[in-house]
PDB file of C-alpha atoms in Angstrom:
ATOM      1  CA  UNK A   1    -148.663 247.896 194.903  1.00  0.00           C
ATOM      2  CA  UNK A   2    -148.151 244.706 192.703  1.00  0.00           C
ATOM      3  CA  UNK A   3    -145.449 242.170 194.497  1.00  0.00           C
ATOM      4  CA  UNK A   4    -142.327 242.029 191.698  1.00  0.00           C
ATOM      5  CA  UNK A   5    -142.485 239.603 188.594  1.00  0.00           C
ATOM      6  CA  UNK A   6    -139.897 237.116 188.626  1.00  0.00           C
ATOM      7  CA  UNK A   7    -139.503 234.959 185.415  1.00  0.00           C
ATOM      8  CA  UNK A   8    -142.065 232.452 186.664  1.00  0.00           C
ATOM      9  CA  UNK A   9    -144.504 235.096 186.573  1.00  0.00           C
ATOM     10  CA  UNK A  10    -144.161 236.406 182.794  1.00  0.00           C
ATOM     11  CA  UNK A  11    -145.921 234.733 179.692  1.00  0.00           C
ATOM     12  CA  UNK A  12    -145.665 235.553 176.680  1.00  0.00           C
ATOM     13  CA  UNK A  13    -148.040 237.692 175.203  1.00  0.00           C
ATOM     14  CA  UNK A  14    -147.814 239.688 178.282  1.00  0.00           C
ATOM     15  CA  UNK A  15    -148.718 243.656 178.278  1.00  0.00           C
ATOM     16  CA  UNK A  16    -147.489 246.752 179.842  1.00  0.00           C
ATOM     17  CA  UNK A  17    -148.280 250.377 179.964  1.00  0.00           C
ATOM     18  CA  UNK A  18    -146.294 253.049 181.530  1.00  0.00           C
ATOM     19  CA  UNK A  19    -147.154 256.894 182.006  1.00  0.00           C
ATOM     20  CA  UNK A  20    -146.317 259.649 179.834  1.00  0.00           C
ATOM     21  CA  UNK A  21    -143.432 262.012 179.670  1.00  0.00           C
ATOM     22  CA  UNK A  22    -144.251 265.442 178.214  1.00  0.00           C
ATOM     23  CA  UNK A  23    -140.798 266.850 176.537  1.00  0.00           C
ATOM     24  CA  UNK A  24    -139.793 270.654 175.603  1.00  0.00           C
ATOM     25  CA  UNK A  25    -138.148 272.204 173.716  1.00  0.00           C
ATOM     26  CA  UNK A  26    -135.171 273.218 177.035  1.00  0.00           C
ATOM     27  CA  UNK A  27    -134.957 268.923 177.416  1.00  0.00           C
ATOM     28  CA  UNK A  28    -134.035 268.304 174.333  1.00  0.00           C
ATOM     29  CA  UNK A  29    -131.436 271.095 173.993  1.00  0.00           C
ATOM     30  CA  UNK A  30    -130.092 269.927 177.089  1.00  0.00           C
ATOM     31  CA  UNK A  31    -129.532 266.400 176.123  1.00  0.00           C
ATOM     32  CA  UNK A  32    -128.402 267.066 172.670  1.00  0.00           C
ATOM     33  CA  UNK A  33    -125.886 270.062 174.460  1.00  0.00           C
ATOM     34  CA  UNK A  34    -124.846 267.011 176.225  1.00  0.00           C
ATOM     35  CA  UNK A  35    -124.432 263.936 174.354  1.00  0.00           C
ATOM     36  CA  UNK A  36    -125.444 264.533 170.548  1.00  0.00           C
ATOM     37  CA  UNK A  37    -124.427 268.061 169.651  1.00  0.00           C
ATOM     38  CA  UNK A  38    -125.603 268.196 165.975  1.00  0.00           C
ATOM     39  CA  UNK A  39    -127.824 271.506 164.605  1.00  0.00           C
ATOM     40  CA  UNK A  40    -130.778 269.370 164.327  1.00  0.00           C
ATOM     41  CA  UNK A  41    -131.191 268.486 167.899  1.00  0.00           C
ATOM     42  CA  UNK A  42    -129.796 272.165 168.945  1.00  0.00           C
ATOM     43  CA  UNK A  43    -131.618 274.891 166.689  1.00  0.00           C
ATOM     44  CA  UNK A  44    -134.841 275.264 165.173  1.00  0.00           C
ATOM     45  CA  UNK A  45    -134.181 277.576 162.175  1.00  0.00           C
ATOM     46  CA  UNK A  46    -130.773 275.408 161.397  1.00  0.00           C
ATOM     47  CA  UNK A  47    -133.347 272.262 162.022  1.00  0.00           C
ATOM     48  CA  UNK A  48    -135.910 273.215 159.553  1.00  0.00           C
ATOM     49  CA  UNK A  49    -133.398 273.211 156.941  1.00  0.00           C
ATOM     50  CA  UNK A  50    -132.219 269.858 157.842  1.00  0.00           C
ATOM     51  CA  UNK A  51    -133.146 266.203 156.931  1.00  0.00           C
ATOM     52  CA  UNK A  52    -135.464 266.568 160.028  1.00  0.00           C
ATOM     53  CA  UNK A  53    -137.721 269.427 159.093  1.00  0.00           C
ATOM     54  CA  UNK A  54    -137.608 271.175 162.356  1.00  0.00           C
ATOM     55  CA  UNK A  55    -136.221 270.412 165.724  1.00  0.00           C
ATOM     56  CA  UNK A  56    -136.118 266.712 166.594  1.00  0.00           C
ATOM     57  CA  UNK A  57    -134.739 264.824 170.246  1.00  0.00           C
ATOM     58  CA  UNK A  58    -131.660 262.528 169.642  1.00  0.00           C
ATOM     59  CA  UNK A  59    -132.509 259.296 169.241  1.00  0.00           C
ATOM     60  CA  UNK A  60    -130.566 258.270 171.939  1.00  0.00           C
ATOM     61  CA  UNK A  61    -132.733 260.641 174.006  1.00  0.00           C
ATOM     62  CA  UNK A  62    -135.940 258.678 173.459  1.00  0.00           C
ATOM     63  CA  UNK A  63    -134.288 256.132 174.187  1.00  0.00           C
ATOM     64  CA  UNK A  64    -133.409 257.303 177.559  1.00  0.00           C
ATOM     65  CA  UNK A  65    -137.065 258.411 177.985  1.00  0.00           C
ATOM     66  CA  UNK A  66    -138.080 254.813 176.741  1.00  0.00           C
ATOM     67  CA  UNK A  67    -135.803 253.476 180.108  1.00  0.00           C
ATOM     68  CA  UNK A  68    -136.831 256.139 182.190  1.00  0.00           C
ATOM     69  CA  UNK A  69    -140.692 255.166 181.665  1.00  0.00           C
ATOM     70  CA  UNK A  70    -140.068 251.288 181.695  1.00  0.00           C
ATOM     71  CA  UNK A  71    -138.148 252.041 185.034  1.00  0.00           C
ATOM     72  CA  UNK A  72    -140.594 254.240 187.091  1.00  0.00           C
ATOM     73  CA  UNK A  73    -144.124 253.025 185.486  1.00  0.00           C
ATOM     74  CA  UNK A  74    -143.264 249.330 183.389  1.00  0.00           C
ATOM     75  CA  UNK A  75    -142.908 245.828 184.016  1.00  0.00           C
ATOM     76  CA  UNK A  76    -141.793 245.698 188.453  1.00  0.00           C
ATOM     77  CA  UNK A  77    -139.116 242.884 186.945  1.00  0.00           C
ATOM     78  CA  UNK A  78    -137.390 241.320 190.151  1.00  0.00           C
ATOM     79  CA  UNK A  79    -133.941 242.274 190.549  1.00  0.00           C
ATOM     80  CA  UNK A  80    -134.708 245.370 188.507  1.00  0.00           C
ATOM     81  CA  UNK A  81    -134.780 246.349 184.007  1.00  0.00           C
ATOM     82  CA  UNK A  82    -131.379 244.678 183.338  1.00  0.00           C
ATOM     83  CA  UNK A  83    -130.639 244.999 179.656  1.00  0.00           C
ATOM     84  CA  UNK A  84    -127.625 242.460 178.543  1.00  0.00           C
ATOM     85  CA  UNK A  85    -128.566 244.101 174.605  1.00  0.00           C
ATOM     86  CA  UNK A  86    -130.749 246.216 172.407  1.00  0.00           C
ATOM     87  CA  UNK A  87    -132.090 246.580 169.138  1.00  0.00           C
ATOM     88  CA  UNK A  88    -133.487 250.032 168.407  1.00  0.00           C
ATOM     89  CA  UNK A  89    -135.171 251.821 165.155  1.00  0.00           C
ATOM     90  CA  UNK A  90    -136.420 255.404 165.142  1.00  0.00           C
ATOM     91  CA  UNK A  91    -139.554 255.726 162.910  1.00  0.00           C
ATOM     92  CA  UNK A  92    -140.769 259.224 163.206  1.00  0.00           C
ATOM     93  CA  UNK A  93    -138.633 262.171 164.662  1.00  0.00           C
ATOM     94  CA  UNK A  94    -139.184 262.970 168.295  1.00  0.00           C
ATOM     95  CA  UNK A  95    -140.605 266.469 168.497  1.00  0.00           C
ATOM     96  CA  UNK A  96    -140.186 268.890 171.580  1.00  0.00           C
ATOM     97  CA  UNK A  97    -144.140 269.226 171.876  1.00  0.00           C
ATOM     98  CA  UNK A  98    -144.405 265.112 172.441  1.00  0.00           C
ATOM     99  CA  UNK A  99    -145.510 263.511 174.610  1.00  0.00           C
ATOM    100  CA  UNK A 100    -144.371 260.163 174.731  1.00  0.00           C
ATOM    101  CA  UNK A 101    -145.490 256.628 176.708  1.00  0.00           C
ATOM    102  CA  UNK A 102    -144.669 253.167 176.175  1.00  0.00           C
ATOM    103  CA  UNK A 103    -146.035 249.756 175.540  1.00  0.00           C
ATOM    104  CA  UNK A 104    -144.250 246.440 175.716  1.00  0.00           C
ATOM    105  CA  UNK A 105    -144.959 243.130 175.432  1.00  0.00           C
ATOM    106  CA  UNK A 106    -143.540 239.861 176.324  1.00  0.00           C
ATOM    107  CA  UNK A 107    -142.241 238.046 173.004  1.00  0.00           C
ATOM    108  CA  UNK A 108    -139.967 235.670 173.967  1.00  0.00           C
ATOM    109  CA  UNK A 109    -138.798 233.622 177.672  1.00  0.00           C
ATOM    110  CA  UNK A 110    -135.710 231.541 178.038  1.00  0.00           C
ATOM    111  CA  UNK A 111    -134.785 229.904 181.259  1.00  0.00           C
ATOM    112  CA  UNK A 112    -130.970 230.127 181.723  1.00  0.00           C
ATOM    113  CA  UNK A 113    -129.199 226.721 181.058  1.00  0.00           C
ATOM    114  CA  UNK A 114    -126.174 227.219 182.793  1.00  0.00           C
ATOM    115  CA  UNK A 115    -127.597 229.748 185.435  1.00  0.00           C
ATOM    116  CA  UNK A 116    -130.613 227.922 186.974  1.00  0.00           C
ATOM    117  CA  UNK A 117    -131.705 230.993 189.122  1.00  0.00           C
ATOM    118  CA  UNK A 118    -132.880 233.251 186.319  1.00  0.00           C
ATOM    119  CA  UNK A 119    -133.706 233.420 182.463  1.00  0.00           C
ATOM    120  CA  UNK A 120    -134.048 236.068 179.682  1.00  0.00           C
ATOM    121  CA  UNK A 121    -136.943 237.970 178.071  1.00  0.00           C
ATOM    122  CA  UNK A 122    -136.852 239.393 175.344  1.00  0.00           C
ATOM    123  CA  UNK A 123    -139.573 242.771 175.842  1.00  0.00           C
ATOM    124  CA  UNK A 124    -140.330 244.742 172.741  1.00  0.00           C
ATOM    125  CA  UNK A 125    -141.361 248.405 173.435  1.00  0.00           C
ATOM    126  CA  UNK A 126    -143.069 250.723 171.006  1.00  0.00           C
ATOM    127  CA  UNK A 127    -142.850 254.536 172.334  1.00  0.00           C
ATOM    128  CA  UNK A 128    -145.613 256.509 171.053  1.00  0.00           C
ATOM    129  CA  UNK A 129    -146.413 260.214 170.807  1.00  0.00           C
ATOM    130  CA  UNK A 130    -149.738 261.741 171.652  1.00  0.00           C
ATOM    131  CA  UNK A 131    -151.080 261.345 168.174  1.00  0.00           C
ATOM    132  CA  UNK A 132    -150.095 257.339 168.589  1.00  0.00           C
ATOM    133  CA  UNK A 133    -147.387 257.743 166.193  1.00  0.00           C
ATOM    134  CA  UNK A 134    -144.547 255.359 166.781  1.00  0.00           C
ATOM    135  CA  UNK A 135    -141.698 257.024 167.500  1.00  0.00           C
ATOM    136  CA  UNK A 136    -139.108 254.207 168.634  1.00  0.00           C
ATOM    137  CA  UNK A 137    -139.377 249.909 168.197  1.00  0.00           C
ATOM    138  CA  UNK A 138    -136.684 248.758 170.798  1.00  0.00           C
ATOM    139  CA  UNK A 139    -136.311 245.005 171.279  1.00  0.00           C
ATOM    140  CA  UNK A 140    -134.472 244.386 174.273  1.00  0.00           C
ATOM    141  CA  UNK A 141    -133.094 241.195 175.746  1.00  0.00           C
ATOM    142  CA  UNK A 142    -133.599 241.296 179.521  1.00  0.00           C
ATOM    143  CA  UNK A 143    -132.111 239.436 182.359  1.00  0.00           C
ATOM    144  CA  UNK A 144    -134.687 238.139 184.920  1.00  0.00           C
ATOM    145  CA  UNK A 145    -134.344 235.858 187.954  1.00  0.00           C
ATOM    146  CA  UNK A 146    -136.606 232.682 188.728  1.00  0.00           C
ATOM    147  CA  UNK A 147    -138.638 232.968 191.833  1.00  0.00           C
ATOM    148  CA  UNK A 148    -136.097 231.318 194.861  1.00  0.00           C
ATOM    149  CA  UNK A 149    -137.409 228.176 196.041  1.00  0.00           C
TER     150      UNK A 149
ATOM    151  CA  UNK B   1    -109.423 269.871 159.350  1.00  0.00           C
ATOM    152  CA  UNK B   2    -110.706 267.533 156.770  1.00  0.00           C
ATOM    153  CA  UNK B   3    -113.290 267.726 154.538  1.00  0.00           C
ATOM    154  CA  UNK B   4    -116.651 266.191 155.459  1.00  0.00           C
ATOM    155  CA  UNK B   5    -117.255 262.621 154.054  1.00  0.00           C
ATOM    156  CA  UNK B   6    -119.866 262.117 151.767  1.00  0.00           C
ATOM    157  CA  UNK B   7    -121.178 258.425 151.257  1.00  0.00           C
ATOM    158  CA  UNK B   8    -119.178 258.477 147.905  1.00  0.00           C
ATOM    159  CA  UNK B   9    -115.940 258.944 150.038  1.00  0.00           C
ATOM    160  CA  UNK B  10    -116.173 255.349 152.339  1.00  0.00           C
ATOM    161  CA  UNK B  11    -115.130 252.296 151.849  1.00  0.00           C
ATOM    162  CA  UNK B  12    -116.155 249.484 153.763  1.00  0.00           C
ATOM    163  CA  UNK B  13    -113.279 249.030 155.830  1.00  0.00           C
ATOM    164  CA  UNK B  14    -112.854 252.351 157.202  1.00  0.00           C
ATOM    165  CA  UNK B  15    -112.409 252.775 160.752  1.00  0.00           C
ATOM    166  CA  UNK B  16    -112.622 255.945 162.842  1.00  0.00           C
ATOM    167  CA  UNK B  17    -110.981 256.338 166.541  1.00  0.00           C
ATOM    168  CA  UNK B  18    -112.839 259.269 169.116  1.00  0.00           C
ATOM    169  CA  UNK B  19    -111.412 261.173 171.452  1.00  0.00           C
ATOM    170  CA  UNK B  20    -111.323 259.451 175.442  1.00  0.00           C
ATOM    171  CA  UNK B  21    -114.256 260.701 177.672  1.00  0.00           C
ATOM    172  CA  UNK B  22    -113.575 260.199 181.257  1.00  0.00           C
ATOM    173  CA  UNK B  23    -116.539 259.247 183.875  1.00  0.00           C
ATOM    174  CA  UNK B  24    -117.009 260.054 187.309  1.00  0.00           C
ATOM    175  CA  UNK B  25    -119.521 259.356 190.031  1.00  0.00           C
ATOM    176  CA  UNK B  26    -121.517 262.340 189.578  1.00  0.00           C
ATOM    177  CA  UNK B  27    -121.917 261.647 185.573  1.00  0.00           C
ATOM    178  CA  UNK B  28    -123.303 258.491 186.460  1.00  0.00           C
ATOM    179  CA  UNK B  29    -125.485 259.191 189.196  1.00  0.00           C
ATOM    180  CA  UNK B  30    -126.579 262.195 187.389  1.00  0.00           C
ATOM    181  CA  UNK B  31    -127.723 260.534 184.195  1.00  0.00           C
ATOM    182  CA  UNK B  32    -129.392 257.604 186.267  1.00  0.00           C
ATOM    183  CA  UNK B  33    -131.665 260.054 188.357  1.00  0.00           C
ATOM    184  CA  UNK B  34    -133.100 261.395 185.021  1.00  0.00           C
ATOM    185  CA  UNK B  35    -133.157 258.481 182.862  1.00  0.00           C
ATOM    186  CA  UNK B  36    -132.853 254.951 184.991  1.00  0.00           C
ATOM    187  CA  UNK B  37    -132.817 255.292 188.598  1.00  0.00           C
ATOM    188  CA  UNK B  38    -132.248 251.820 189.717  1.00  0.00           C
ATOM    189  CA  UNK B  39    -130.153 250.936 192.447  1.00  0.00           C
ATOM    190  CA  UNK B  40    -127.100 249.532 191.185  1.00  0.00           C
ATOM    191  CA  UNK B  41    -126.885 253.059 188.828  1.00  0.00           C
ATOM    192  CA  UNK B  42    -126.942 255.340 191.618  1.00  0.00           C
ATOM    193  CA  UNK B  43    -125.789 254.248 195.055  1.00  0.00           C
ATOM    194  CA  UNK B  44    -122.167 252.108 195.660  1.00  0.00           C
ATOM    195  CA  UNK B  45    -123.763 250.162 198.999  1.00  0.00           C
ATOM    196  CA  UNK B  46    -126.545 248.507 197.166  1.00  0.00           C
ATOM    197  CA  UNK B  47    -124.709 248.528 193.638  1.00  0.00           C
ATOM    198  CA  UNK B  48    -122.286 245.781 195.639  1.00  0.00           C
ATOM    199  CA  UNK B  49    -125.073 244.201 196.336  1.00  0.00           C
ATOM    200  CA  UNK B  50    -126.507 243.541 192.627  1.00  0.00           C
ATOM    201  CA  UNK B  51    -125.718 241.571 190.035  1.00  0.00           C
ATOM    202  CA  UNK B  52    -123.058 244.665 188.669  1.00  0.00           C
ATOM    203  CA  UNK B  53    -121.013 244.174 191.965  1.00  0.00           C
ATOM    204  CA  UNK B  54    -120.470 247.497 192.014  1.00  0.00           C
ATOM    205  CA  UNK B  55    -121.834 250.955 190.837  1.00  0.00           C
ATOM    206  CA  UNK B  56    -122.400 250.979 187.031  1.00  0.00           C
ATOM    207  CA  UNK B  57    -123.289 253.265 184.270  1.00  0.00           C
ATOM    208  CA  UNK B  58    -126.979 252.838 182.786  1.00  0.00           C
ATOM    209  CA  UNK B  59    -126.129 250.942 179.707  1.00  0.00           C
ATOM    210  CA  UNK B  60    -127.997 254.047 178.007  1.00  0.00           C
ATOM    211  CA  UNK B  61    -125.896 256.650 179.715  1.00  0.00           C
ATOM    212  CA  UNK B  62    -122.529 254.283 177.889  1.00  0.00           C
ATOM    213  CA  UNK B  63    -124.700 254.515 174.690  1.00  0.00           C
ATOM    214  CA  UNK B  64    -125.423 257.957 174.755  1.00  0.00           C
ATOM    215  CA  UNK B  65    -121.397 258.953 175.599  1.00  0.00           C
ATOM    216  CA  UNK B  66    -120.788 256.706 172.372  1.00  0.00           C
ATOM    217  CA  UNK B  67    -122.607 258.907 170.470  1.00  0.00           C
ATOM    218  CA  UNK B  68    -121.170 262.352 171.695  1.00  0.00           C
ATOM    219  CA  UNK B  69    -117.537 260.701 171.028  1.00  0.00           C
ATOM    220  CA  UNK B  70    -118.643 259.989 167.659  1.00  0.00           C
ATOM    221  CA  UNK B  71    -120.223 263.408 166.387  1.00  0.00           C
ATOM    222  CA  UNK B  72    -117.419 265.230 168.244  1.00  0.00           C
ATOM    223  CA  UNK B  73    -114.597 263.233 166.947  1.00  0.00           C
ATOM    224  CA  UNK B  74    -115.891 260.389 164.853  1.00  0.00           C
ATOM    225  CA  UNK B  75    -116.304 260.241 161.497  1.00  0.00           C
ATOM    226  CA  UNK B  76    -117.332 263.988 160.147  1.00  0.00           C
ATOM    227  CA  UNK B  77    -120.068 262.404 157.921  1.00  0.00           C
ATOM    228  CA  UNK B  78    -121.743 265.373 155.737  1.00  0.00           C
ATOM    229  CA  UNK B  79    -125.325 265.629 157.015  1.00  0.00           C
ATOM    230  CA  UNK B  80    -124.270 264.062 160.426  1.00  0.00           C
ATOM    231  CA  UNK B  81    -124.720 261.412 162.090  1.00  0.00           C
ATOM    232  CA  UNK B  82    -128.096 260.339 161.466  1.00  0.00           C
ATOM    233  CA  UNK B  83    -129.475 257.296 162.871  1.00  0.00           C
ATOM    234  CA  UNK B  84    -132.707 254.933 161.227  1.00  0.00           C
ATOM    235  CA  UNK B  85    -131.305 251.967 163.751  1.00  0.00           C
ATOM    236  CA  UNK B  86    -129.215 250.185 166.081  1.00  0.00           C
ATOM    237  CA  UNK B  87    -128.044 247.443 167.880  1.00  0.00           C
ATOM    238  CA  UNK B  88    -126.250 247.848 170.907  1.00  0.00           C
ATOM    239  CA  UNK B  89    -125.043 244.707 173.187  1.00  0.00           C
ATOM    240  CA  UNK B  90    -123.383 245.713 176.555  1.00  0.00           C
ATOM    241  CA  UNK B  91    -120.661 243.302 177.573  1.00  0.00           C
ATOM    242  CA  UNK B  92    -118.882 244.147 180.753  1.00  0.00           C
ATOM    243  CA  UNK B  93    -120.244 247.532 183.230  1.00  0.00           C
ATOM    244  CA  UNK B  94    -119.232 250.583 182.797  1.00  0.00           C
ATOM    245  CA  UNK B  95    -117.800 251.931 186.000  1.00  0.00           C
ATOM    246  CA  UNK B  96    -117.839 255.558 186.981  1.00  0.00           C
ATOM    247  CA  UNK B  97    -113.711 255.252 186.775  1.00  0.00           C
ATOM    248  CA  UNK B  98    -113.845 254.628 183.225  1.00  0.00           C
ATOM    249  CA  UNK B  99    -111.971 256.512 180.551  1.00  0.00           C
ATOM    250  CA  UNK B 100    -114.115 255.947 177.299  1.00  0.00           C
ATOM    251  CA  UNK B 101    -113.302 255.786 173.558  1.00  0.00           C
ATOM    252  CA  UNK B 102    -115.048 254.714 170.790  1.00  0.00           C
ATOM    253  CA  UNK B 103    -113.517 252.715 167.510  1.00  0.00           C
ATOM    254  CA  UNK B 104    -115.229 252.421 164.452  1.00  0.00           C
ATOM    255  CA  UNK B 105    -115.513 250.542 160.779  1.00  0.00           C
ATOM    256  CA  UNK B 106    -117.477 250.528 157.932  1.00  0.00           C
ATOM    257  CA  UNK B 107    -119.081 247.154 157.398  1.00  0.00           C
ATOM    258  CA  UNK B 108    -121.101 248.098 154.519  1.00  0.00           C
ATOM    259  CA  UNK B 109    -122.655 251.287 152.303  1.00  0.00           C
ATOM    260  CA  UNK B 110    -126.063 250.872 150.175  1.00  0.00           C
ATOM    261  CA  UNK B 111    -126.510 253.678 147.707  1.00  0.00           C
ATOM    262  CA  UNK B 112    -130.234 254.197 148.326  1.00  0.00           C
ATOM    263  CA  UNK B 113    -132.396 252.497 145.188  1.00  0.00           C
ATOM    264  CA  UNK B 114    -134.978 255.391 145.198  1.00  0.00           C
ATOM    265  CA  UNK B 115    -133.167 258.249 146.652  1.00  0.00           C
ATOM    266  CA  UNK B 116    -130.179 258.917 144.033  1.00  0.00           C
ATOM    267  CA  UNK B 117    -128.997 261.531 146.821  1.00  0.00           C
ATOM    268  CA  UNK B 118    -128.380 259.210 149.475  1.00  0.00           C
ATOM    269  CA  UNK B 119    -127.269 255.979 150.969  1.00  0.00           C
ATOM    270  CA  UNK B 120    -127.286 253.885 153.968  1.00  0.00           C
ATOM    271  CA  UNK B 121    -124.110 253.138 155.993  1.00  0.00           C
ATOM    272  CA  UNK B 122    -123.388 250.296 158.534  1.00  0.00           C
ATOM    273  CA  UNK B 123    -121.138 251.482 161.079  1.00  0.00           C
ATOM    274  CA  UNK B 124    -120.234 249.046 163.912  1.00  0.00           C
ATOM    275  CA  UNK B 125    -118.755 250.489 166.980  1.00  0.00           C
ATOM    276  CA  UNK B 126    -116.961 249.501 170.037  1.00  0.00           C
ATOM    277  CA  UNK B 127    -116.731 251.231 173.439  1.00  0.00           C
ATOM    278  CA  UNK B 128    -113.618 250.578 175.330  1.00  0.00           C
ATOM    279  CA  UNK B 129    -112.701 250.872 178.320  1.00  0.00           C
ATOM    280  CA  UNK B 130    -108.650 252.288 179.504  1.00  0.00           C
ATOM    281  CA  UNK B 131    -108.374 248.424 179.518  1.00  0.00           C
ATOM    282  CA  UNK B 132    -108.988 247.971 176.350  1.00  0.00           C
ATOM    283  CA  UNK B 133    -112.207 246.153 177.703  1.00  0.00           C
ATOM    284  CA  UNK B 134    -115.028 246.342 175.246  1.00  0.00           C
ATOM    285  CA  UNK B 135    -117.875 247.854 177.102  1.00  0.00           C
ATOM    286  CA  UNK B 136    -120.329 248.173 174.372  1.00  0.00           C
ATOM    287  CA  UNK B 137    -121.027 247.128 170.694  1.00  0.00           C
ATOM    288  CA  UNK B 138    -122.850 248.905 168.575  1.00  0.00           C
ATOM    289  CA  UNK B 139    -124.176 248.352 164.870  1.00  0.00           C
ATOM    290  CA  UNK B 140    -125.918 251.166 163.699  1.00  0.00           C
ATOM    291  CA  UNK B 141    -127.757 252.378 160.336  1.00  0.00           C
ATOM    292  CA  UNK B 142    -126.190 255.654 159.237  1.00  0.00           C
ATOM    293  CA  UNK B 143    -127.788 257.818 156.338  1.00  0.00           C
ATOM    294  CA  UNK B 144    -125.309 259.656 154.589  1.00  0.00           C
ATOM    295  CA  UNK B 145    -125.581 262.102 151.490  1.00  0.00           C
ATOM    296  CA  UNK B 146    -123.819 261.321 148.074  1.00  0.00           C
ATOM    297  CA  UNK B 147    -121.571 264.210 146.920  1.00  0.00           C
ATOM    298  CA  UNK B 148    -123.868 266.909 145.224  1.00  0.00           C
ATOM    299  CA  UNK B 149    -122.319 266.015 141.414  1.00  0.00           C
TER     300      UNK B 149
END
């Protein structure tokens, strides 16, 4: 197992990979039921004649796949995936038959200033489907400590 | 109950107050073990030991509550609430003690250039706390339907 990445230990241009998450139909029913109760996330015949075209995961649940894979297959950050902000886009529906991983990058590093034992990154993640479709861009601003002395 | 609002019907300036959600421990920890189980989301002992000081709510778990306050008593926009993107900035932790609500205004509204049936909103939202602590800010890209003429 790889020792934990502390800010010293990023670049940019830096590359990760997590595993896959398989959805169904039964997950995304349960997280809509949950947190985004609208047809199109609940119902495939009221779906179809929706903007969607069929039954589609919130957004906000790919989003919480996106953390979930970052989390238990991404980037071992020191001190953990601490997210201080977010910017998110949703290019293609989700779909209950995808299968989605992620892949991030390194596009920006910023020792702190004020706060000499860490910095920020700023990681973009594309999730993809199993047709490489991009489902979700997320730029996220991450805090990261320095390596202690 | 009013009528739903059609993008002919806003007004930049708008704003929209949700019903309170109210967290607990379980909600938390629940949502964490699916979606982002880290440490500080999941267990008090080494929570106090993290940067949070204390357990605190995945920042995805606060977004995704925004979103059920909005489409269950947010702005009843015909078509729903349909996200193309967001930016979300978390400013203080959400604790599991927190009682949640969500406050919203209409920063601007784009008819759409090449789809006469539609237009793009900018809805910015804040999640407070029952301090009146903002939690979260959001900015997010709504499409909303013109009025069938």
């Amino acid at each position: 197992m790889a020792d934990v990445l502390y800010l010293d230990d990023l670049q940019v241009g830096d590359t990760f990979t997590t595993a896959s998450h398989a959805l169904d139909v039964d997950q995304v029913t349960a997280f809509a039921s949950q947190f985004d109760p609208q047809p199109f996330h609940l119902d495939d015949a009221q779906a179809r004649q929706s903007i969607f075209g069929g039954l589609a995961a919130s957004g906000w649940h790919t989003a919480a796949i996106t953390m979930r894979l970052l989390v238990t297959s991404g980037p071992r950050l020191a001190g953990g995936i601490v997210g201080a902000a977010g910017q998110v886009a949703w290019k293609v529906p989700t779909r209950p038959t995808d299968i989605l991983h992620v892949e991030s990058d390194v596009v920006e590093i910023t020792p702190s200033r004020s706060r000499p034992d860490r910095g920020m990154v700023v990681l973009r993640s594309r999730t993809l489907n199993q047709h490489d479709a991009v489902v979700q861009e997320m730029t996220a601003t991450l805090m990261v400590p320095r390596r202690p002395s």
